[in-house]
Amino acid sequence: MSKPQDVNTAELRARYPDVFNRPASAQLATPAMLVAALAIFVFGLVDLDFSPSRFIAGLSQLGWISMMMIPPDPGSSLPLYLKALGETLSIALLGTTLAALLALPVSLFAARNIVPGIVRFPVRRFLDSIRGVDTLIWALVWINVVGLGPFAGVLAIAVSDFGAFGKLFSEAIEGADQKQVEGIRASGGSALHEIRFGLMPQVLPVIAGQVLYFIESNTRSATIIGIVGAGGIGLQLAEQIRVLEWQRVSFLILMILVAVAAIDFISGKLRFAIIGKRAVA
């Protein structure tokens, strides 16, 4: 093993003065940013009236509520809760599927390797504007448009995920290997042939994995928007909390946890199966 050569520090300083002789502003930049972040954090705690004494006092109340939740008991409402859970799962599945079907053709107009910038820019900004509004806000909007119920929840998830899917799908299309597209073009294929046989076979497994993940995530979102009137188990949960039926609340929470865990397990298996098939192909 060769012995490392001695490093001439003076020579390195003369060759790279910008590295060794950093100005004071550059040296103080990181400490100043840390101090500013700490000051903003402290100001936020004070401005939002954060009180450690209130938090500690609230722990006893939390402990009392936790004791009141034991044992979980649905009472005579188990069929109603199962129906509400089915509504929540249906909202997540239908909303995600509808968003994916609508976003796939639009994502082609947001990909830089498909359309020119003059077309891509407004489509991207349109997707950004939709994605910038939270699902809960869309739920409140659609409740006022179509009324209370699961239909408003489906529309809220579909619109919210439409913007997210449009961005994700377009990025997957942009990252596709262009060799297959060039081969189809060289053989005389049209632009539609390039998309259908060159791009889609590459990106569809990625898109399928993303859709499966969103179905899992939207199960939780469907529960939240149900609290504001979009139907499902979230509505039942809000009603039981309002009347302080804590044993039923704990049972509903357990139902949600079991459903989310089951969907996570199934979607994980499907995603790995899709990725495995893509790797073999």
PDB file of C-alpha atoms in Angstrom:
ATOM      1  CA  MET A   1       0.000   0.000   0.000  1.00  0.00           C
ATOM      2  CA  SER A   2       1.514   3.288  -1.094  1.00  0.00           C
ATOM      3  CA  LYS A   3       2.168   6.003   1.474  1.00  0.00           C
ATOM      4  CA  PRO A   4       0.023   9.113   0.906  1.00  0.00           C
ATOM      5  CA  GLN A   5       1.920  12.172  -0.185  1.00  0.00           C
ATOM      6  CA  ASP A   6       2.368  15.049   2.257  1.00  0.00           C
ATOM      7  CA  VAL A   7      -0.119  17.806   1.628  1.00  0.00           C
ATOM      8  CA  ASN A   8       1.301  21.299   1.308  1.00  0.00           C
ATOM      9  CA  THR A   9      -1.319  23.409   3.039  1.00  0.00           C
ATOM     10  CA  ALA A  10       0.252  26.708   2.023  1.00  0.00           C
ATOM     11  CA  GLU A  11       0.230  25.676  -1.629  1.00  0.00           C
ATOM     12  CA  LEU A  12      -3.426  24.635  -1.407  1.00  0.00           C
ATOM     13  CA  ARG A  13      -4.318  27.939   0.220  1.00  0.00           C
ATOM     14  CA  ALA A  14      -2.601  29.819  -2.585  1.00  0.00           C
ATOM     15  CA  ARG A  15      -4.296  27.708  -5.261  1.00  0.00           C
ATOM     16  CA  TYR A  16      -7.811  27.778  -3.762  1.00  0.00           C
ATOM     17  CA  PRO A  17      -8.146  31.031  -1.844  1.00  0.00           C
ATOM     18  CA  ASP A  18     -11.944  31.035  -2.097  1.00  0.00           C
ATOM     19  CA  VAL A  19     -12.155  27.785  -0.149  1.00  0.00           C
ATOM     20  CA  PHE A  20      -9.778  28.640   2.683  1.00  0.00           C
ATOM     21  CA  ASN A  21     -10.447  32.365   2.971  1.00  0.00           C
ATOM     22  CA  ARG A  22     -14.202  32.484   3.178  1.00  0.00           C
ATOM     23  CA  PRO A  23     -15.677  35.917   3.911  1.00  0.00           C
ATOM     24  CA  ALA A  24     -17.193  36.557   7.317  1.00  0.00           C
ATOM     25  CA  SER A  25     -20.693  36.764   5.805  1.00  0.00           C
ATOM     26  CA  ALA A  26     -20.398  33.221   4.466  1.00  0.00           C
ATOM     27  CA  GLN A  27     -19.098  31.899   7.789  1.00  0.00           C
ATOM     28  CA  LEU A  28     -21.937  33.524   9.731  1.00  0.00           C
ATOM     29  CA  ALA A  29     -24.689  32.547   7.297  1.00  0.00           C
ATOM     30  CA  THR A  30     -25.445  29.129   8.813  1.00  0.00           C
ATOM     31  CA  PRO A  31     -25.447  30.277  12.478  1.00  0.00           C
ATOM     32  CA  ALA A  32     -27.616  33.248  11.533  1.00  0.00           C
ATOM     33  CA  MET A  33     -30.146  30.983   9.795  1.00  0.00           C
ATOM     34  CA  LEU A  34     -30.272  28.671  12.826  1.00  0.00           C
ATOM     35  CA  VAL A  35     -30.829  31.603  15.188  1.00  0.00           C
ATOM     36  CA  ALA A  36     -33.538  33.026  12.909  1.00  0.00           C
ATOM     37  CA  ALA A  37     -35.295  29.647  12.710  1.00  0.00           C
ATOM     38  CA  LEU A  38     -35.195  29.315  16.503  1.00  0.00           C
ATOM     39  CA  ALA A  39     -36.566  32.847  16.914  1.00  0.00           C
ATOM     40  CA  ILE A  40     -39.436  32.118  14.497  1.00  0.00           C
ATOM     41  CA  PHE A  41     -40.196  28.888  16.359  1.00  0.00           C
ATOM     42  CA  VAL A  42     -40.329  30.646  19.734  1.00  0.00           C
ATOM     43  CA  PHE A  43     -42.420  33.481  18.299  1.00  0.00           C
ATOM     44  CA  GLY A  44     -44.857  30.942  16.845  1.00  0.00           C
ATOM     45  CA  LEU A  45     -45.262  29.236  20.216  1.00  0.00           C
ATOM     46  CA  VAL A  46     -45.945  32.546  21.941  1.00  0.00           C
ATOM     47  CA  ASP A  47     -48.245  33.877  19.217  1.00  0.00           C
ATOM     48  CA  LEU A  48     -50.315  30.670  19.159  1.00  0.00           C
ATOM     49  CA  ASP A  49     -50.685  30.771  22.937  1.00  0.00           C
ATOM     50  CA  PHE A  50     -48.845  27.501  23.527  1.00  0.00           C
ATOM     51  CA  SER A  51     -48.920  26.778  27.243  1.00  0.00           C
ATOM     52  CA  PRO A  52     -47.037  23.861  28.805  1.00  0.00           C
ATOM     53  CA  SER A  53     -49.259  24.095  31.890  1.00  0.00           C
ATOM     54  CA  ARG A  54     -52.398  23.723  29.766  1.00  0.00           C
ATOM     55  CA  PHE A  55     -50.833  20.783  27.949  1.00  0.00           C
ATOM     56  CA  ILE A  56     -49.905  19.012  31.187  1.00  0.00           C
ATOM     57  CA  ALA A  57     -53.352  19.675  32.639  1.00  0.00           C
ATOM     58  CA  GLY A  58     -54.919  18.281  29.485  1.00  0.00           C
ATOM     59  CA  LEU A  59     -53.068  14.989  29.855  1.00  0.00           C
ATOM     60  CA  SER A  60     -55.301  14.059  32.784  1.00  0.00           C
ATOM     61  CA  GLN A  61     -58.343  14.733  30.607  1.00  0.00           C
ATOM     62  CA  LEU A  62     -56.830  12.593  27.862  1.00  0.00           C
ATOM     63  CA  GLY A  63     -56.258   9.794  30.365  1.00  0.00           C
ATOM     64  CA  TRP A  64     -59.892  10.016  31.511  1.00  0.00           C
ATOM     65  CA  ILE A  65     -61.148   9.833  27.910  1.00  0.00           C
ATOM     66  CA  SER A  66     -58.880   6.843  27.235  1.00  0.00           C
ATOM     67  CA  MET A  67     -60.304   5.013  30.238  1.00  0.00           C
ATOM     68  CA  MET A  68     -63.837   5.759  29.059  1.00  0.00           C
ATOM     69  CA  MET A  69     -63.020   4.143  25.689  1.00  0.00           C
ATOM     70  CA  ILE A  70     -62.391   0.737  27.270  1.00  0.00           C
ATOM     71  CA  PRO A  71     -63.804  -1.672  26.262  1.00  0.00           C
ATOM     72  CA  PRO A  72     -64.730  -0.803  22.650  1.00  0.00           C
ATOM     73  CA  ASP A  73     -68.433  -1.467  22.150  1.00  0.00           C
ATOM     74  CA  PRO A  74     -70.515  -0.840  18.999  1.00  0.00           C
ATOM     75  CA  GLY A  75     -73.769  -1.389  20.893  1.00  0.00           C
ATOM     76  CA  SER A  76     -76.596  -2.213  18.506  1.00  0.00           C
ATOM     77  CA  SER A  77     -75.121  -0.138  15.669  1.00  0.00           C
ATOM     78  CA  LEU A  78     -72.640  -2.642  14.226  1.00  0.00           C
ATOM     79  CA  PRO A  79     -74.553  -3.094  10.902  1.00  0.00           C
ATOM     80  CA  LEU A  80     -74.746   0.683  10.542  1.00  0.00           C
ATOM     81  CA  TYR A  81     -71.018   1.047  11.191  1.00  0.00           C
ATOM     82  CA  LEU A  82     -70.134  -1.697   8.714  1.00  0.00           C
ATOM     83  CA  LYS A  83     -72.237   0.035   6.071  1.00  0.00           C
ATOM     84  CA  ALA A  84     -70.533   3.349   6.868  1.00  0.00           C
ATOM     85  CA  LEU A  85     -67.096   1.712   6.574  1.00  0.00           C
ATOM     86  CA  GLY A  86     -68.111   0.305   3.190  1.00  0.00           C
ATOM     87  CA  GLU A  87     -69.110   3.815   2.109  1.00  0.00           C
ATOM     88  CA  THR A  88     -65.711   5.163   3.162  1.00  0.00           C
ATOM     89  CA  LEU A  89     -63.859   2.474   1.223  1.00  0.00           C
ATOM     90  CA  SER A  90     -66.096   3.079  -1.797  1.00  0.00           C
ATOM     91  CA  ILE A  91     -65.434   6.834  -1.645  1.00  0.00           C
ATOM     92  CA  ALA A  92     -61.667   6.235  -1.601  1.00  0.00           C
ATOM     93  CA  LEU A  93     -61.751   3.643  -4.402  1.00  0.00           C
ATOM     94  CA  LEU A  94     -64.138   5.469  -6.739  1.00  0.00           C
ATOM     95  CA  GLY A  95     -62.580   8.887  -6.166  1.00  0.00           C
ATOM     96  CA  THR A  96     -59.044   7.638  -6.788  1.00  0.00           C
ATOM     97  CA  THR A  97     -60.035   5.627  -9.869  1.00  0.00           C
ATOM     98  CA  LEU A  98     -61.962   8.542 -11.377  1.00  0.00           C
ATOM     99  CA  ALA A  99     -59.034  10.896 -10.758  1.00  0.00           C
ATOM    100  CA  ALA A 100     -56.560   8.496 -12.398  1.00  0.00           C
ATOM    101  CA  LEU A 101     -58.738   7.992 -15.485  1.00  0.00           C
ATOM    102  CA  LEU A 102     -59.154  11.742 -15.969  1.00  0.00           C
ATOM    103  CA  ALA A 103     -55.539  12.620 -15.185  1.00  0.00           C
ATOM    104  CA  LEU A 104     -53.889  10.131 -17.552  1.00  0.00           C
ATOM    105  CA  PRO A 105     -54.796  11.875 -20.850  1.00  0.00           C
ATOM    106  CA  VAL A 106     -54.211  15.330 -19.327  1.00  0.00           C
ATOM    107  CA  SER A 107     -50.764  14.289 -18.077  1.00  0.00           C
ATOM    108  CA  LEU A 108     -49.666  13.759 -21.677  1.00  0.00           C
ATOM    109  CA  PHE A 109     -50.117  17.495 -22.273  1.00  0.00           C
ATOM    110  CA  ALA A 110     -47.989  18.247 -19.194  1.00  0.00           C
ATOM    111  CA  ALA A 111     -44.972  16.134 -20.254  1.00  0.00           C
ATOM    112  CA  ARG A 112     -42.071  17.952 -21.862  1.00  0.00           C
ATOM    113  CA  ASN A 113     -41.267  15.066 -24.203  1.00  0.00           C
ATOM    114  CA  ILE A 114     -44.823  15.049 -25.628  1.00  0.00           C
ATOM    115  CA  VAL A 115     -45.916  18.648 -26.181  1.00  0.00           C
ATOM    116  CA  PRO A 116     -44.088  21.992 -26.565  1.00  0.00           C
ATOM    117  CA  GLY A 117     -43.712  24.429 -23.688  1.00  0.00           C
ATOM    118  CA  ILE A 118     -46.433  26.777 -24.907  1.00  0.00           C
ATOM    119  CA  VAL A 119     -48.964  23.997 -24.292  1.00  0.00           C
ATOM    120  CA  ARG A 120     -47.281  22.402 -21.301  1.00  0.00           C
ATOM    121  CA  PHE A 121     -47.003  25.568 -19.179  1.00  0.00           C
ATOM    122  CA  PRO A 122     -50.750  26.351 -18.774  1.00  0.00           C
ATOM    123  CA  VAL A 123     -51.556  22.682 -18.191  1.00  0.00           C
ATOM    124  CA  ARG A 124     -48.933  22.466 -15.452  1.00  0.00           C
ATOM    125  CA  ARG A 125     -50.224  25.634 -13.774  1.00  0.00           C
ATOM    126  CA  PHE A 126     -53.776  24.301 -13.985  1.00  0.00           C
ATOM    127  CA  LEU A 127     -52.734  21.085 -12.231  1.00  0.00           C
ATOM    128  CA  ASP A 128     -50.813  23.090  -9.622  1.00  0.00           C
ATOM    129  CA  SER A 129     -53.851  25.227  -8.845  1.00  0.00           C
ATOM    130  CA  ILE A 130     -56.060  22.174  -8.301  1.00  0.00           C
ATOM    131  CA  ARG A 131     -53.428  20.347  -6.263  1.00  0.00           C
ATOM    132  CA  GLY A 132     -52.911  23.409  -4.057  1.00  0.00           C
ATOM    133  CA  VAL A 133     -56.404  23.078  -2.530  1.00  0.00           C
ATOM    134  CA  ASP A 134     -56.720  20.449   0.198  1.00  0.00           C
ATOM    135  CA  THR A 135     -59.196  17.571  -0.057  1.00  0.00           C
ATOM    136  CA  LEU A 136     -61.109  18.871   2.956  1.00  0.00           C
ATOM    137  CA  ILE A 137     -61.686  22.213   1.231  1.00  0.00           C
ATOM    138  CA  TRP A 138     -62.890  20.470  -1.918  1.00  0.00           C
ATOM    139  CA  ALA A 139     -65.265  18.431   0.248  1.00  0.00           C
ATOM    140  CA  LEU A 140     -66.779  21.589   1.726  1.00  0.00           C
ATOM    141  CA  VAL A 141     -67.158  23.017  -1.779  1.00  0.00           C
ATOM    142  CA  TRP A 142     -68.837  19.936  -3.243  1.00  0.00           C
ATOM    143  CA  ILE A 143     -71.122  19.534  -0.229  1.00  0.00           C
ATOM    144  CA  ASN A 144     -72.528  22.963  -1.037  1.00  0.00           C
ATOM    145  CA  VAL A 145     -72.790  22.054  -4.735  1.00  0.00           C
ATOM    146  CA  VAL A 146     -74.320  18.546  -4.692  1.00  0.00           C
ATOM    147  CA  GLY A 147     -75.408  18.251  -1.066  1.00  0.00           C
ATOM    148  CA  LEU A 148     -74.390  15.997   1.810  1.00  0.00           C
ATOM    149  CA  GLY A 149     -73.439  12.384   1.211  1.00  0.00           C
ATOM    150  CA  PRO A 150     -70.830  10.080  -0.326  1.00  0.00           C
ATOM    151  CA  PHE A 151     -71.185  11.615  -3.797  1.00  0.00           C
ATOM    152  CA  ALA A 152     -69.617  14.846  -2.539  1.00  0.00           C
ATOM    153  CA  GLY A 153     -66.792  12.818  -1.011  1.00  0.00           C
ATOM    154  CA  VAL A 154     -66.090  11.011  -4.279  1.00  0.00           C
ATOM    155  CA  LEU A 155     -65.951  14.314  -6.162  1.00  0.00           C
ATOM    156  CA  ALA A 156     -63.701  15.896  -3.528  1.00  0.00           C
ATOM    157  CA  ILE A 157     -61.129  13.087  -3.689  1.00  0.00           C
ATOM    158  CA  ALA A 158     -61.366  12.895  -7.486  1.00  0.00           C
ATOM    159  CA  VAL A 159     -60.696  16.615  -7.969  1.00  0.00           C
ATOM    160  CA  SER A 160     -57.908  16.758  -5.379  1.00  0.00           C
ATOM    161  CA  ASP A 161     -56.133  13.667  -6.728  1.00  0.00           C
ATOM    162  CA  PHE A 162     -56.611  14.805 -10.323  1.00  0.00           C
ATOM    163  CA  GLY A 163     -53.997  17.510  -9.807  1.00  0.00           C
ATOM    164  CA  ALA A 164     -51.601  15.194  -7.971  1.00  0.00           C
ATOM    165  CA  PHE A 165     -51.946  12.394 -10.528  1.00  0.00           C
ATOM    166  CA  GLY A 166     -51.469  14.807 -13.419  1.00  0.00           C
ATOM    167  CA  LYS A 167     -48.114  15.890 -12.003  1.00  0.00           C
ATOM    168  CA  LEU A 168     -46.953  12.379 -11.054  1.00  0.00           C
ATOM    169  CA  PHE A 169     -48.027  10.792 -14.341  1.00  0.00           C
ATOM    170  CA  SER A 170     -46.358  13.524 -16.413  1.00  0.00           C
ATOM    171  CA  GLU A 171     -43.104  13.067 -14.490  1.00  0.00           C
ATOM    172  CA  ALA A 172     -43.272   9.310 -15.093  1.00  0.00           C
ATOM    173  CA  ILE A 173     -43.781   9.948 -18.815  1.00  0.00           C
ATOM    174  CA  GLU A 174     -40.848  12.370 -18.901  1.00  0.00           C
ATOM    175  CA  GLY A 175     -38.616   9.792 -17.222  1.00  0.00           C
ATOM    176  CA  ALA A 176     -39.419   7.024 -19.702  1.00  0.00           C
ATOM    177  CA  ASP A 177     -36.672   5.588 -21.899  1.00  0.00           C
ATOM    178  CA  GLN A 178     -36.740   7.274 -25.302  1.00  0.00           C
ATOM    179  CA  LYS A 179     -35.046   4.421 -27.145  1.00  0.00           C
ATOM    180  CA  GLN A 180     -38.305   2.539 -27.587  1.00  0.00           C
ATOM    181  CA  VAL A 181     -39.993   5.704 -28.860  1.00  0.00           C
ATOM    182  CA  GLU A 182     -37.156   6.311 -31.323  1.00  0.00           C
ATOM    183  CA  GLY A 183     -37.406   2.721 -32.554  1.00  0.00           C
ATOM    184  CA  ILE A 184     -41.126   3.085 -33.284  1.00  0.00           C
ATOM    185  CA  ARG A 185     -40.480   6.432 -34.989  1.00  0.00           C
ATOM    186  CA  ALA A 186     -37.735   4.885 -37.122  1.00  0.00           C
ATOM    187  CA  SER A 187     -40.074   2.117 -38.222  1.00  0.00           C
ATOM    188  CA  GLY A 188     -42.579   4.673 -39.511  1.00  0.00           C
ATOM    189  CA  GLY A 189     -44.939   4.856 -36.558  1.00  0.00           C
ATOM    190  CA  SER A 190     -47.044   7.944 -35.897  1.00  0.00           C
ATOM    191  CA  ALA A 191     -47.008  10.085 -32.758  1.00  0.00           C
ATOM    192  CA  LEU A 192     -49.936   8.102 -31.365  1.00  0.00           C
ATOM    193  CA  HIS A 193     -48.036   4.868 -31.986  1.00  0.00           C
ATOM    194  CA  GLU A 194     -45.053   6.286 -30.110  1.00  0.00           C
ATOM    195  CA  ILE A 195     -47.250   7.033 -27.098  1.00  0.00           C
ATOM    196  CA  ARG A 196     -49.238   3.808 -27.244  1.00  0.00           C
ATOM    197  CA  PHE A 197     -46.408   1.337 -27.869  1.00  0.00           C
ATOM    198  CA  GLY A 198     -43.327   3.267 -26.756  1.00  0.00           C
ATOM    199  CA  LEU A 199     -44.318   5.201 -23.623  1.00  0.00           C
ATOM    200  CA  MET A 200     -47.399   3.545 -22.125  1.00  0.00           C
ATOM    201  CA  PRO A 201     -45.884   0.070 -21.595  1.00  0.00           C
ATOM    202  CA  GLN A 202     -43.085   1.717 -19.602  1.00  0.00           C
ATOM    203  CA  VAL A 203     -45.149   4.058 -17.432  1.00  0.00           C
ATOM    204  CA  LEU A 204     -48.283   2.002 -16.770  1.00  0.00           C
ATOM    205  CA  PRO A 205     -46.647  -0.138 -14.023  1.00  0.00           C
ATOM    206  CA  VAL A 206     -45.438   3.056 -12.318  1.00  0.00           C
ATOM    207  CA  ILE A 207     -48.878   4.621 -12.646  1.00  0.00           C
ATOM    208  CA  ALA A 208     -50.547   1.504 -11.247  1.00  0.00           C
ATOM    209  CA  GLY A 209     -48.265   1.569  -8.200  1.00  0.00           C
ATOM    210  CA  GLN A 210     -49.066   5.230  -7.584  1.00  0.00           C
ATOM    211  CA  VAL A 211     -52.810   4.624  -7.870  1.00  0.00           C
ATOM    212  CA  LEU A 212     -52.647   1.763  -5.369  1.00  0.00           C
ATOM    213  CA  TYR A 213     -50.759   3.920  -2.903  1.00  0.00           C
ATOM    214  CA  PHE A 214     -53.316   6.729  -3.255  1.00  0.00           C
ATOM    215  CA  ILE A 215     -56.189   4.322  -2.620  1.00  0.00           C
ATOM    216  CA  GLU A 216     -54.578   3.459   0.702  1.00  0.00           C
ATOM    217  CA  SER A 217     -53.963   7.115   1.555  1.00  0.00           C
ATOM    218  CA  ASN A 218     -57.430   8.221   0.475  1.00  0.00           C
ATOM    219  CA  THR A 219     -59.039   5.762   2.871  1.00  0.00           C
ATOM    220  CA  ARG A 220     -57.823   8.038   5.668  1.00  0.00           C
ATOM    221  CA  SER A 221     -58.819  11.148   3.710  1.00  0.00           C
ATOM    222  CA  ALA A 222     -62.317   9.750   3.140  1.00  0.00           C
ATOM    223  CA  THR A 223     -62.679   9.349   6.906  1.00  0.00           C
ATOM    224  CA  ILE A 224     -61.719  12.981   7.503  1.00  0.00           C
ATOM    225  CA  ILE A 225     -64.029  14.450   4.867  1.00  0.00           C
ATOM    226  CA  GLY A 226     -66.845  12.289   6.227  1.00  0.00           C
ATOM    227  CA  ILE A 227     -66.676  14.339   9.426  1.00  0.00           C
ATOM    228  CA  VAL A 228     -67.742  17.481   7.520  1.00  0.00           C
ATOM    229  CA  GLY A 229     -70.719  15.730   5.923  1.00  0.00           C
ATOM    230  CA  ALA A 230     -69.365  13.671   3.034  1.00  0.00           C
ATOM    231  CA  GLY A 231     -70.742  10.427   4.437  1.00  0.00           C
ATOM    232  CA  GLY A 232     -68.981   7.259   5.491  1.00  0.00           C
ATOM    233  CA  ILE A 233     -67.589   6.242   8.833  1.00  0.00           C
ATOM    234  CA  GLY A 234     -66.201   9.718   9.500  1.00  0.00           C
ATOM    235  CA  LEU A 235     -69.747  11.040   9.898  1.00  0.00           C
ATOM    236  CA  GLN A 236     -70.544   8.313  12.430  1.00  0.00           C
ATOM    237  CA  LEU A 237     -67.325   9.053  14.286  1.00  0.00           C
ATOM    238  CA  ALA A 238     -68.121  12.765  14.542  1.00  0.00           C
ATOM    239  CA  GLU A 239     -71.635  12.042  15.826  1.00  0.00           C
ATOM    240  CA  GLN A 240     -70.403   9.672  18.542  1.00  0.00           C
ATOM    241  CA  ILE A 241     -67.741  12.156  19.683  1.00  0.00           C
ATOM    242  CA  ARG A 242     -70.404  14.875  19.835  1.00  0.00           C
ATOM    243  CA  VAL A 243     -72.573  12.797  22.207  1.00  0.00           C
ATOM    244  CA  LEU A 244     -69.546  11.555  24.224  1.00  0.00           C
ATOM    245  CA  GLU A 245     -70.094   7.857  23.442  1.00  0.00           C
ATOM    246  CA  TRP A 246     -66.421   7.034  23.916  1.00  0.00           C
ATOM    247  CA  GLN A 247     -66.775   3.239  23.771  1.00  0.00           C
ATOM    248  CA  ARG A 248     -68.360   3.528  20.338  1.00  0.00           C
ATOM    249  CA  VAL A 249     -65.696   6.038  19.334  1.00  0.00           C
ATOM    250  CA  SER A 250     -62.944   3.571  20.210  1.00  0.00           C
ATOM    251  CA  PHE A 251     -64.718   0.821  18.255  1.00  0.00           C
ATOM    252  CA  LEU A 252     -64.980   3.054  15.184  1.00  0.00           C
ATOM    253  CA  ILE A 253     -61.304   3.969  15.481  1.00  0.00           C
ATOM    254  CA  LEU A 254     -60.387   0.277  15.652  1.00  0.00           C
ATOM    255  CA  MET A 255     -62.480  -0.390  12.533  1.00  0.00           C
ATOM    256  CA  ILE A 256     -60.644   2.375  10.665  1.00  0.00           C
ATOM    257  CA  LEU A 257     -57.236   1.094  11.788  1.00  0.00           C
ATOM    258  CA  VAL A 258     -58.027  -2.472  10.734  1.00  0.00           C
ATOM    259  CA  ALA A 259     -59.363  -1.327   7.357  1.00  0.00           C
ATOM    260  CA  VAL A 260     -56.328   0.869   6.663  1.00  0.00           C
ATOM    261  CA  ALA A 261     -53.939  -1.913   7.696  1.00  0.00           C
ATOM    262  CA  ALA A 262     -55.719  -4.417   5.436  1.00  0.00           C
ATOM    263  CA  ILE A 263     -55.661  -2.041   2.462  1.00  0.00           C
ATOM    264  CA  ASP A 264     -52.004  -1.256   3.133  1.00  0.00           C
ATOM    265  CA  PHE A 265     -51.169  -4.983   3.128  1.00  0.00           C
ATOM    266  CA  ILE A 266     -53.128  -5.715  -0.059  1.00  0.00           C
ATOM    267  CA  SER A 267     -51.862  -2.669  -1.976  1.00  0.00           C
ATOM    268  CA  GLY A 268     -48.292  -3.425  -0.887  1.00  0.00           C
ATOM    269  CA  LYS A 269     -48.543  -6.965  -2.258  1.00  0.00           C
ATOM    270  CA  LEU A 270     -50.017  -5.669  -5.523  1.00  0.00           C
ATOM    271  CA  ARG A 271     -47.322  -2.987  -5.876  1.00  0.00           C
ATOM    272  CA  PHE A 272     -44.533  -5.511  -5.364  1.00  0.00           C
ATOM    273  CA  ALA A 273     -46.187  -7.862  -7.851  1.00  0.00           C
ATOM    274  CA  ILE A 274     -46.382  -5.082 -10.429  1.00  0.00           C
ATOM    275  CA  ILE A 275     -42.780  -4.050  -9.843  1.00  0.00           C
ATOM    276  CA  GLY A 276     -41.659  -7.686 -10.050  1.00  0.00           C
ATOM    277  CA  LYS A 277     -43.421  -8.214 -13.385  1.00  0.00           C
ATOM    278  CA  ARG A 278     -41.897  -4.993 -14.705  1.00  0.00           C
ATOM    279  CA  ALA A 279     -38.407  -6.102 -13.651  1.00  0.00           C
ATOM    280  CA  VAL A 280     -38.843  -9.484 -15.338  1.00  0.00           C
ATOM    281  CA  ALA A 281     -40.123  -7.832 -18.490  1.00  0.00           C
TER     282      ALA A 281
END
